[in-house]
CSV table of C-alpha atoms in Angstrom, one decimal:
chain,number,residue,atom,x,y,z
A,1,MET,CA,12.1,-15.0,71.9
A,2,THR,CA,14.1,-11.8,72.0
A,3,ARG,CA,17.0,-11.1,69.7
A,4,ALA,CA,19.4,-11.1,72.6
A,5,ARG,CA,18.6,-14.7,73.5
A,6,LEU,CA,18.4,-16.0,69.8
A,7,LEU,CA,21.9,-14.9,68.8
A,8,PRO,CA,23.8,-17.2,71.3
A,9,LEU,CA,21.6,-20.1,70.3
A,10,LEU,CA,22.5,-19.8,66.6
A,11,LEU,CA,26.2,-19.4,67.4
A,12,GLY,CA,26.1,-22.7,69.3
A,13,LEU,CA,24.5,-24.6,66.5
A,14,SER,CA,27.1,-23.4,63.9
A,15,MET,CA,29.9,-24.6,66.2
A,16,VAL,CA,28.4,-28.1,66.4
A,17,PHE,CA,28.1,-28.3,62.6
A,18,VAL,CA,31.7,-27.2,61.9
A,19,SER,CA,33.1,-29.6,64.5
A,20,GLY,CA,31.2,-32.6,63.1
A,21,THR,CA,32.5,-31.9,59.6
A,22,ALA,CA,36.1,-31.7,60.8
A,23,ALA,CA,35.7,-35.0,62.6
A,24,GLU,CA,34.4,-36.7,59.5
A,25,ALA,CA,37.3,-35.3,57.4
A,26,LYS,CA,39.8,-36.8,59.8
A,27,LYS,CA,38.5,-40.3,59.1
A,28,VAL,CA,39.6,-40.2,55.3
A,29,ILE,CA,43.1,-41.7,54.8
A,30,VAL,CA,44.8,-41.0,51.4
A,31,ARG,CA,47.5,-43.5,50.4
A,32,ASN,CA,49.9,-43.4,47.4
A,33,VAL,CA,49.1,-46.5,45.2
A,34,LYS,CA,52.3,-48.2,43.8
A,35,PRO,CA,52.1,-49.4,40.1
A,36,ALA,CA,51.6,-53.1,39.6
A,37,PRO,CA,54.7,-54.9,38.4
A,38,PRO,CA,54.6,-55.9,34.6
A,39,SER,CA,53.3,-59.3,33.9
A,40,PRO,CA,55.9,-61.7,32.4
A,41,ARG,CA,55.7,-62.2,28.6
A,42,PRO,CA,54.1,-65.5,27.6
A,43,PRO,CA,56.5,-68.1,26.3
A,44,PRO,CA,56.6,-68.5,22.5
A,45,PRO,CA,54.3,-71.1,21.0
A,46,PRO,CA,55.8,-74.6,20.5
A,47,ALA,CA,58.0,-75.1,17.5
A,48,TRP,CA,58.1,-71.4,16.7
A,49,ASP,CA,61.4,-71.6,14.9
A,50,GLN,CA,60.1,-74.2,12.5
A,51,ALA,CA,56.9,-72.3,11.9
A,52,GLU,CA,58.8,-69.1,11.1
A,53,GLU,CA,60.5,-71.0,8.3
A,54,ILE,CA,57.3,-71.8,6.5
A,55,GLY,CA,55.8,-68.4,7.3
A,56,ASN,CA,52.5,-69.4,8.9
A,57,GLY,CA,53.1,-67.9,12.3
A,58,GLY,CA,53.3,-71.2,14.0
A,59,TYR,CA,50.4,-70.8,16.5
A,60,VAL,CA,47.4,-73.1,16.5
A,61,PRO,CA,44.8,-71.9,19.1
A,62,SER,CA,43.9,-74.4,21.7
A,63,GLY,CA,40.7,-76.2,21.2
A,64,PRO,CA,39.5,-79.8,21.5
A,65,GLU,CA,43.1,-80.8,20.8
A,66,ALA,CA,44.5,-79.1,24.0
A,67,ASN,CA,45.7,-81.4,26.7
A,68,GLY,CA,44.2,-81.5,30.2
A,69,GLU,CA,46.2,-78.5,31.5
A,70,GLY,CA,45.0,-76.2,28.8
A,71,SER,CA,48.3,-75.7,26.9
A,72,PRO,CA,48.0,-76.0,23.1
A,73,ILE,CA,49.3,-79.1,21.3
A,74,ALA,CA,52.2,-78.3,18.9
A,75,LEU,CA,50.7,-78.8,15.5
A,76,VAL,CA,53.3,-76.8,13.6
A,77,GLU,CA,55.5,-79.7,12.7
A,78,ALA,CA,52.7,-81.5,11.0
A,79,THR,CA,51.7,-78.3,9.1
A,80,ALA,CA,55.2,-77.9,7.8
A,81,THR,CA,55.9,-81.5,6.8
A,82,VAL,CA,52.7,-82.0,4.7
A,83,TRP,CA,54.1,-79.6,2.1
A,84,ALA,CA,57.8,-80.2,2.7
A,85,LEU,CA,57.5,-83.9,2.0
A,86,ALA,CA,55.9,-82.9,-1.4
A,87,GLY,CA,58.8,-80.5,-2.1
A,88,SER,CA,56.4,-77.7,-2.2
A,89,ARG,CA,55.6,-74.3,-0.8
A,90,SER,CA,52.5,-73.8,1.3
A,91,TRP,CA,49.1,-74.3,-0.1
A,92,THR,CA,48.4,-70.6,0.0
A,93,GLY,CA,51.5,-69.7,-2.0
A,94,CYS,CA,51.0,-72.5,-4.6
A,95,SER,CA,47.3,-71.7,-5.1
A,96,SER,CA,48.2,-68.1,-5.9
A,97,VAL,CA,50.8,-69.2,-8.5
A,98,ALA,CA,48.2,-71.6,-9.9
A,99,HIS,CA,45.8,-68.7,-10.4
A,100,GLU,CA,48.5,-66.8,-12.2
A,101,ALA,CA,49.2,-69.8,-14.5
A,102,SER,CA,45.6,-70.3,-15.3
A,103,ASN,CA,45.3,-66.7,-16.5
A,104,GLN,CA,48.3,-67.1,-18.9
A,105,LEU,CA,47.8,-70.7,-20.0
A,106,PHE,CA,45.3,-70.1,-22.8
A,107,GLY,CA,45.3,-67.5,-25.5
A,108,TYR,CA,45.2,-67.1,-29.2
A,109,HIS,CA,48.7,-65.9,-29.7
A,110,GLU,CA,51.7,-68.2,-28.9
A,111,ASP,CA,54.6,-65.8,-29.1
A,112,VAL,CA,58.1,-67.2,-28.6
A,113,ASN,CA,60.0,-65.9,-25.6
A,114,ASN,CA,63.6,-65.2,-24.7
A,115,TYR,CA,63.7,-67.5,-21.7
A,116,ARG,CA,66.8,-69.5,-20.9
A,117,GLU,CA,67.1,-72.5,-18.7
A,118,ASN,CA,65.8,-72.0,-15.1
A,119,HIS,CA,63.2,-69.5,-16.3
A,120,HIS,CA,60.4,-68.1,-14.2
A,121,TRP,CA,57.9,-71.0,-14.7
A,122,ALA,CA,60.6,-73.6,-14.4
A,123,ILE,CA,61.3,-72.2,-10.9
A,124,GLN,CA,57.6,-72.2,-10.1
A,125,ALA,CA,57.3,-75.8,-11.3
A,126,ARG,CA,60.0,-76.9,-8.9
A,127,GLU,CA,58.5,-75.0,-5.9
A,128,CYS,CA,54.9,-76.2,-6.7
A,129,PRO,CA,55.5,-79.6,-8.3
A,130,ASN,CA,52.0,-80.9,-7.7
A,131,VAL,CA,50.0,-78.1,-9.3
A,132,PRO,CA,48.8,-79.1,-12.8
A,133,GLU,CA,48.3,-75.5,-14.0
A,134,VAL,CA,51.8,-74.5,-13.0
A,135,LEU,CA,53.3,-77.6,-14.7
A,136,ALA,CA,51.3,-77.0,-17.9
A,137,MET,CA,52.5,-73.4,-18.0
A,138,ALA,CA,56.1,-74.4,-17.5
A,139,ALA,CA,55.8,-76.8,-20.4
A,140,ARG,CA,54.2,-74.2,-22.6
A,141,SER,CA,56.9,-71.7,-21.8
A,142,GLU,CA,59.6,-74.2,-22.5
A,143,LEU,CA,58.2,-75.2,-25.8
A,144,LEU,CA,58.0,-71.6,-26.9
A,145,ARG,CA,61.6,-70.8,-26.1
A,146,ARG,CA,63.7,-69.3,-28.9
A,147,PHE,CA,66.4,-71.4,-30.4
A,148,ASP,CA,67.5,-68.9,-33.1
A,149,LEU,CA,69.4,-70.1,-36.2
A,150,PRO,CA,72.8,-68.4,-36.6
A,151,GLU,CA,73.0,-65.5,-39.0
A,152,GLY,CA,74.5,-66.2,-42.4
A,153,LEU,CA,74.5,-70.0,-41.9
A,154,ASP,CA,75.3,-72.3,-44.8
A,155,GLU,CA,76.1,-76.0,-45.3
A,156,THR,CA,79.3,-75.7,-43.2
A,157,THR,CA,77.6,-74.3,-40.1
A,158,ASP,CA,77.6,-76.5,-37.1
A,159,LEU,CA,74.0,-76.8,-35.7
A,160,SER,CA,74.7,-79.5,-33.1
A,161,THR,CA,74.4,-77.1,-30.2
A,162,ILE,CA,71.0,-76.0,-31.2
A,163,GLU,CA,69.9,-79.6,-31.8
A,164,THR,CA,71.1,-80.7,-28.3
A,165,GLY,CA,69.4,-77.7,-26.7
A,166,VAL,CA,66.1,-78.4,-28.4
A,167,LEU,CA,66.2,-82.1,-27.4
A,168,ASP,CA,66.9,-81.3,-23.8
A,169,SER,CA,64.2,-78.6,-23.7
A,170,ARG,CA,61.6,-81.0,-25.2
A,171,ALA,CA,62.5,-83.7,-22.7
A,172,GLN,CA,62.0,-81.3,-19.8
A,173,ALA,CA,58.7,-80.1,-21.2
A,174,GLN,CA,57.4,-83.7,-21.6
A,175,ALA,CA,58.5,-84.5,-18.0
A,176,TRP,CA,56.3,-81.6,-16.8
A,177,ILE,CA,53.4,-82.8,-19.0
A,178,ASP,CA,53.6,-86.3,-17.6
A,179,ALA,CA,53.7,-85.0,-14.0
A,180,ALA,CA,50.7,-82.8,-14.6
A,181,LEU,CA,48.7,-85.7,-16.0
A,182,VAL,CA,49.6,-87.9,-13.0
A,183,GLU,CA,48.5,-85.2,-10.6
A,184,GLN,CA,45.3,-84.6,-12.5
A,185,ALA,CA,44.5,-88.4,-12.3
A,186,ARG,CA,45.3,-88.4,-8.6
A,187,ARG,CA,42.9,-85.5,-8.0
A,188,ARG,CA,40.3,-86.9,-10.4
A,189,ASP,CA,40.7,-83.5,-12.2
A,190,ASN,CA,39.1,-83.7,-15.6
A,191,ARG,CA,39.9,-80.2,-16.7
A,192,GLY,CA,41.4,-79.8,-20.2
A,193,LEU,CA,44.7,-78.0,-19.8
A,194,GLY,CA,45.9,-78.6,-23.4
A,195,LEU,CA,48.6,-81.0,-22.2
A,196,GLU,CA,48.3,-83.4,-25.2
A,197,TYR,CA,48.5,-80.4,-27.6
A,198,TRP,CA,51.8,-79.3,-26.0
A,199,ARG,CA,53.0,-82.9,-26.1
A,200,GLY,CA,52.2,-83.0,-29.8
A,201,ARG,CA,54.3,-79.8,-30.4
A,202,ALA,CA,57.2,-81.3,-28.5
A,203,LEU,CA,57.1,-84.6,-30.4
A,204,LEU,CA,56.7,-82.9,-33.8
A,205,SER,CA,59.7,-80.6,-33.2
A,206,THR,CA,61.9,-83.7,-32.5
A,207,GLY,CA,60.7,-85.5,-35.7
A,208,ASP,CA,58.5,-88.1,-33.9
A,209,LEU,CA,55.7,-87.9,-36.4
A,210,VAL,CA,53.8,-91.0,-35.2
A,211,GLY,CA,53.8,-89.8,-31.6
A,212,ALA,CA,52.9,-86.3,-32.6
A,213,ARG,CA,49.9,-87.5,-34.6
A,214,LYS,CA,48.6,-89.6,-31.7
A,215,ALA,CA,49.0,-86.8,-29.2
A,216,LEU,CA,47.3,-84.2,-31.4
A,217,LEU,CA,44.4,-86.5,-32.3
A,218,ARG,CA,43.9,-87.1,-28.5
A,219,SER,CA,43.8,-83.4,-27.9
A,220,LEU,CA,41.4,-82.9,-30.9
A,221,ALA,CA,39.1,-85.5,-29.4
A,222,ARG,CA,39.1,-83.7,-26.0
A,223,ALA,CA,38.6,-80.3,-27.6
A,224,SER,CA,40.7,-78.7,-24.9
A,225,VAL,CA,42.5,-76.4,-27.5
A,226,GLU,CA,41.1,-74.5,-30.4
A,227,GLY,CA,40.5,-76.7,-33.4
A,228,TRP,CA,42.4,-74.6,-35.9
A,229,LYS,CA,45.6,-74.7,-33.8
A,230,LEU,CA,45.4,-78.5,-33.6
A,231,ARG,CA,44.7,-78.8,-37.4
A,232,ARG,CA,47.6,-76.5,-38.2
A,233,LEU,CA,50.0,-78.8,-36.5
A,234,LEU,CA,48.3,-81.9,-37.8
A,235,ALA,CA,48.7,-80.5,-41.3
A,236,LEU,CA,52.4,-80.1,-40.8
A,237,THR,CA,52.6,-83.6,-39.3
A,238,GLU,CA,50.9,-85.1,-42.4
A,239,LEU,CA,53.0,-83.0,-44.7
A,240,TYR,CA,56.3,-84.2,-43.2
A,241,ALA,CA,55.0,-87.8,-43.4
A,242,GLY,CA,54.2,-87.4,-47.1
A,243,ASN,CA,50.4,-87.5,-46.8
A,244,LEU,CA,49.7,-84.6,-49.0
A,245,ASP,CA,45.9,-85.1,-49.4
A,246,ALA,CA,45.4,-85.2,-45.6
A,247,ALA,CA,47.8,-82.3,-45.1
A,248,LEU,CA,45.9,-80.1,-47.7
A,249,ASP,CA,42.5,-80.9,-46.1
A,250,LEU,CA,43.7,-80.0,-42.6
A,251,ALA,CA,45.5,-76.9,-43.8
A,252,LYS,CA,42.4,-75.6,-45.6
A,253,ARG,CA,40.2,-76.3,-42.6
A,254,ALA,CA,42.6,-74.6,-40.2
A,255,PHE,CA,42.8,-71.6,-42.5
A,256,ILE,CA,39.0,-71.2,-42.7
A,257,ASP,CA,38.3,-71.7,-39.0
A,258,ALA,CA,41.1,-69.5,-37.7
A,259,PRO,CA,39.9,-66.0,-36.6
A,260,GLU,CA,41.4,-63.0,-38.2
A,261,ALA,CA,43.6,-62.3,-35.2
A,262,ASP,CA,45.3,-65.7,-35.5
A,263,ARG,CA,45.2,-66.4,-39.2
A,264,VAL,CA,48.8,-65.6,-40.1
A,265,PRO,CA,50.2,-69.0,-39.0
A,266,SER,CA,47.5,-70.7,-41.1
A,267,TYR,CA,48.7,-68.7,-44.1
A,268,PHE,CA,52.2,-70.0,-43.5
A,269,VAL,CA,51.0,-73.7,-43.1
A,270,LEU,CA,48.8,-73.5,-46.2
A,271,ALA,CA,51.7,-72.0,-48.2
A,272,LEU,CA,54.1,-74.8,-47.2
A,273,VAL,CA,51.5,-77.5,-48.1
A,274,LEU,CA,50.7,-75.9,-51.5
A,275,ASP,CA,54.4,-75.7,-52.2
A,276,ARG,CA,54.9,-79.4,-51.7
A,277,ALA,CA,51.7,-80.1,-53.6
A,278,GLY,CA,53.0,-78.3,-56.7
A,279,ASP,CA,50.8,-75.2,-56.6
A,280,GLN,CA,53.7,-72.8,-56.8
A,281,ALA,CA,51.6,-69.7,-57.6
A,282,GLY,CA,49.2,-70.3,-54.7
A,283,ALA,CA,52.0,-71.1,-52.4
A,284,ARG,CA,54.0,-68.0,-53.2
A,285,ARG,CA,50.9,-65.8,-52.9
A,286,ARG,CA,50.0,-67.1,-49.4
A,287,MET,CA,53.6,-67.0,-48.2
A,288,GLN,CA,53.9,-63.4,-49.4
A,289,THR,CA,50.7,-62.5,-47.6
A,290,ALA,CA,51.8,-64.1,-44.4
A,291,LEU,CA,55.2,-62.4,-44.5
A,292,ASP,CA,53.6,-59.0,-45.1
A,293,ARG,CA,51.3,-59.5,-42.1
A,294,ASP,CA,53.7,-61.1,-39.8
A,295,GLU,CA,55.8,-58.9,-37.4
A,296,GLY,CA,58.4,-61.6,-37.0
A,297,SER,CA,56.9,-63.5,-34.0
A,298,GLN,CA,54.3,-65.7,-35.6
A,299,LEU,CA,56.7,-67.4,-38.0
A,300,ARG,CA,59.2,-68.0,-35.1
A,301,SER,CA,56.4,-69.5,-33.1
A,302,LEU,CA,55.5,-71.9,-35.8
A,303,GLU,CA,59.1,-72.8,-36.3
A,304,SER,CA,59.3,-73.8,-32.7
A,305,ALA,CA,57.1,-76.8,-33.6
A,306,MET,CA,59.2,-77.8,-36.6
A,307,PRO,CA,62.2,-80.2,-36.8
A,308,LEU,CA,65.4,-78.4,-37.5
A,309,HIS,CA,65.7,-79.3,-41.2
A,310,GLU,CA,62.1,-78.2,-41.8
A,311,ARG,CA,63.0,-74.8,-40.1
A,312,LEU,CA,65.8,-74.5,-42.7
A,313,TYR,CA,63.3,-75.3,-45.5
A,314,THR,CA,60.8,-72.8,-44.3
A,315,ARG,CA,63.3,-70.0,-43.9
A,316,ALA,CA,64.8,-70.7,-47.3
A,317,TYR,CA,61.4,-70.7,-49.0
A,318,ALA,CA,60.5,-67.4,-47.2
A,319,LYS,CA,63.7,-65.8,-48.5
A,320,THR,CA,63.0,-67.2,-52.0
A,321,VAL,CA,59.6,-65.6,-52.1
A,322,ARG,CA,61.1,-62.3,-50.9
A,323,SER,CA,63.7,-62.6,-53.7
A,324,GLU,CA,66.5,-62.5,-51.1
A,325,ALA,CA,68.7,-64.7,-53.4
A,326,SER,CA,71.9,-64.7,-51.4
A,327,GLY,CA,70.4,-65.7,-48.1
A,328,ALA,CA,68.0,-68.2,-49.7
A,329,LEU,CA,70.9,-70.0,-51.5
A,330,ARG,CA,72.8,-70.4,-48.3
A,331,LEU,CA,69.8,-71.8,-46.5
A,332,TRP,CA,69.0,-74.2,-49.4
A,333,ASN,CA,72.6,-75.5,-49.3
A,334,ALA,CA,72.2,-75.9,-45.5
A,335,TYR,CA,69.0,-77.8,-46.0
A,336,LEU,CA,70.4,-80.1,-48.7
A,337,ALA,CA,73.4,-80.9,-46.5
A,338,ARG,CA,71.1,-82.4,-43.8
A,339,PRO,CA,70.6,-86.2,-43.8
A,340,GLU,CA,66.8,-86.0,-43.0
A,341,PRO,CA,65.2,-84.8,-46.4
A,342,GLU,CA,64.0,-87.6,-48.6
A,343,ASP,CA,64.4,-87.6,-52.4
A,344,PRO,CA,61.1,-85.8,-53.3
A,345,GLU,CA,61.9,-82.9,-50.9
A,346,ARG,CA,65.5,-82.7,-52.2
A,347,ARG,CA,64.4,-82.4,-55.8
A,348,LEU,CA,61.9,-79.6,-54.8
A,349,ALA,CA,64.6,-77.8,-52.9
A,350,GLU,CA,67.0,-78.1,-55.8
A,351,ARG,CA,64.4,-76.6,-58.2
A,352,HIS,CA,63.9,-73.6,-55.8
A,353,GLN,CA,67.7,-73.3,-55.6
A,354,THR,CA,68.1,-73.4,-59.4
A,355,ALA,CA,65.4,-70.8,-60.0
A,356,LEU,CA,67.4,-68.4,-57.8
A,357,ARG,CA,70.7,-68.7,-59.7
A,358,PRO,CA,71.1,-65.9,-62.3
A,359,LEU,CA,70.9,-66.8,-66.0
A,360,PRO,CA,74.0,-66.3,-68.1
A,361,GLY,CA,73.9,-62.9,-69.9
A,362,ASN,CA,73.7,-62.5,-73.7
A,363,LEU,CA,77.3,-61.9,-74.8
A,364,GLY,CA,76.4,-61.5,-78.5
A,365,GLY,CA,76.5,-65.1,-79.5
A,366,PRO,CA,73.7,-67.1,-81.1
A,367,ALA,CA,70.6,-67.5,-78.9
A,368,HIS,CA,70.1,-71.1,-80.2
A,369,ALA,CA,72.1,-73.6,-82.3
A,370,ASN,CA,70.9,-72.6,-85.8
A,371,GLU,CA,70.7,-68.8,-85.3
A,372,GLY,CA,74.1,-68.1,-86.8
A,373,ALA,CA,73.5,-70.3,-89.9
A,374,ALA,CA,70.1,-68.8,-90.5
A,375,ALA,CA,71.5,-65.3,-90.4
A,376,SER,CA,74.2,-66.1,-92.9
A,377,GLY,CA,71.8,-67.7,-95.3
A,378,GLY,CA,73.2,-71.2,-94.8
A,379,PRO,CA,71.2,-74.4,-94.5
């Protein structure tokens, strides 16, 4: 085929191809798509307002409890009332507080605190009234509150406010202890939280020696608290009851068993027992050692377990050992003005008091009745 005939044929084929492509292009229709309208927000779950109050979000996913239409059943009200009826916060909140209480409940040192009424653990006990650890920690904190004696007190100082405050505090602590024991029994919880030990402290500080002895012996049998702590308080209980032999045995055992980090209170107890037993040299030596090693908190802690008149005796004896005559004499007078001390304790206090009074000076007269006559050569 010649070039003149081939060229028209190629031009015809190209026109057919172009026209077919244009026809196909006309079949594509481009339309602008409008955005879909926003879907309506789902209604809030049932009882949302009540659920917000307890802070659990209020939504229980539908499951076997859902009704036939697939909407979730409102379980928020039941979730709220199970704790509200108990006067408590949610389980999550109270379990966290219980963990905090467990970390603080046990320890060698029992330092007094500066808490007042409605302190931190009292608030936690109200918000979680069915958690034994929290109730035990509230009782512990209450029994270690400071009820300081007034400065410069003597026999004329009114101590009725302190007495009333201590009695109210001890009653509150025992109420928490009772509630903790009831809850442990309900749960069949056999953990030893030291509740009888703290009850013994409360009873001892109010002068109930019989009740204190029973509580401390129960705690000793359960071994929920270190033995030397229990024997220290038992030694004081027997001392105040007049059982010197038992008090001395318990005080010595508590002194031997106590670790070095917690031995200062045992020095104090042993000194007080030896003082009443008549070993004045041994008592003074141990009291001086305890005072030298104490930074002020351990004697205060021990005093929180003592009746008020015994606190006065302990403070007076400590000042006597330190030769602080003026303060010691005022405290001995305050102690002797109390109705609680019996005759043997009064006589011992009077001997300490007499030893503090200065002896009359030598004014140049005869030292004894016959000195003047002997000097003059008389009979």
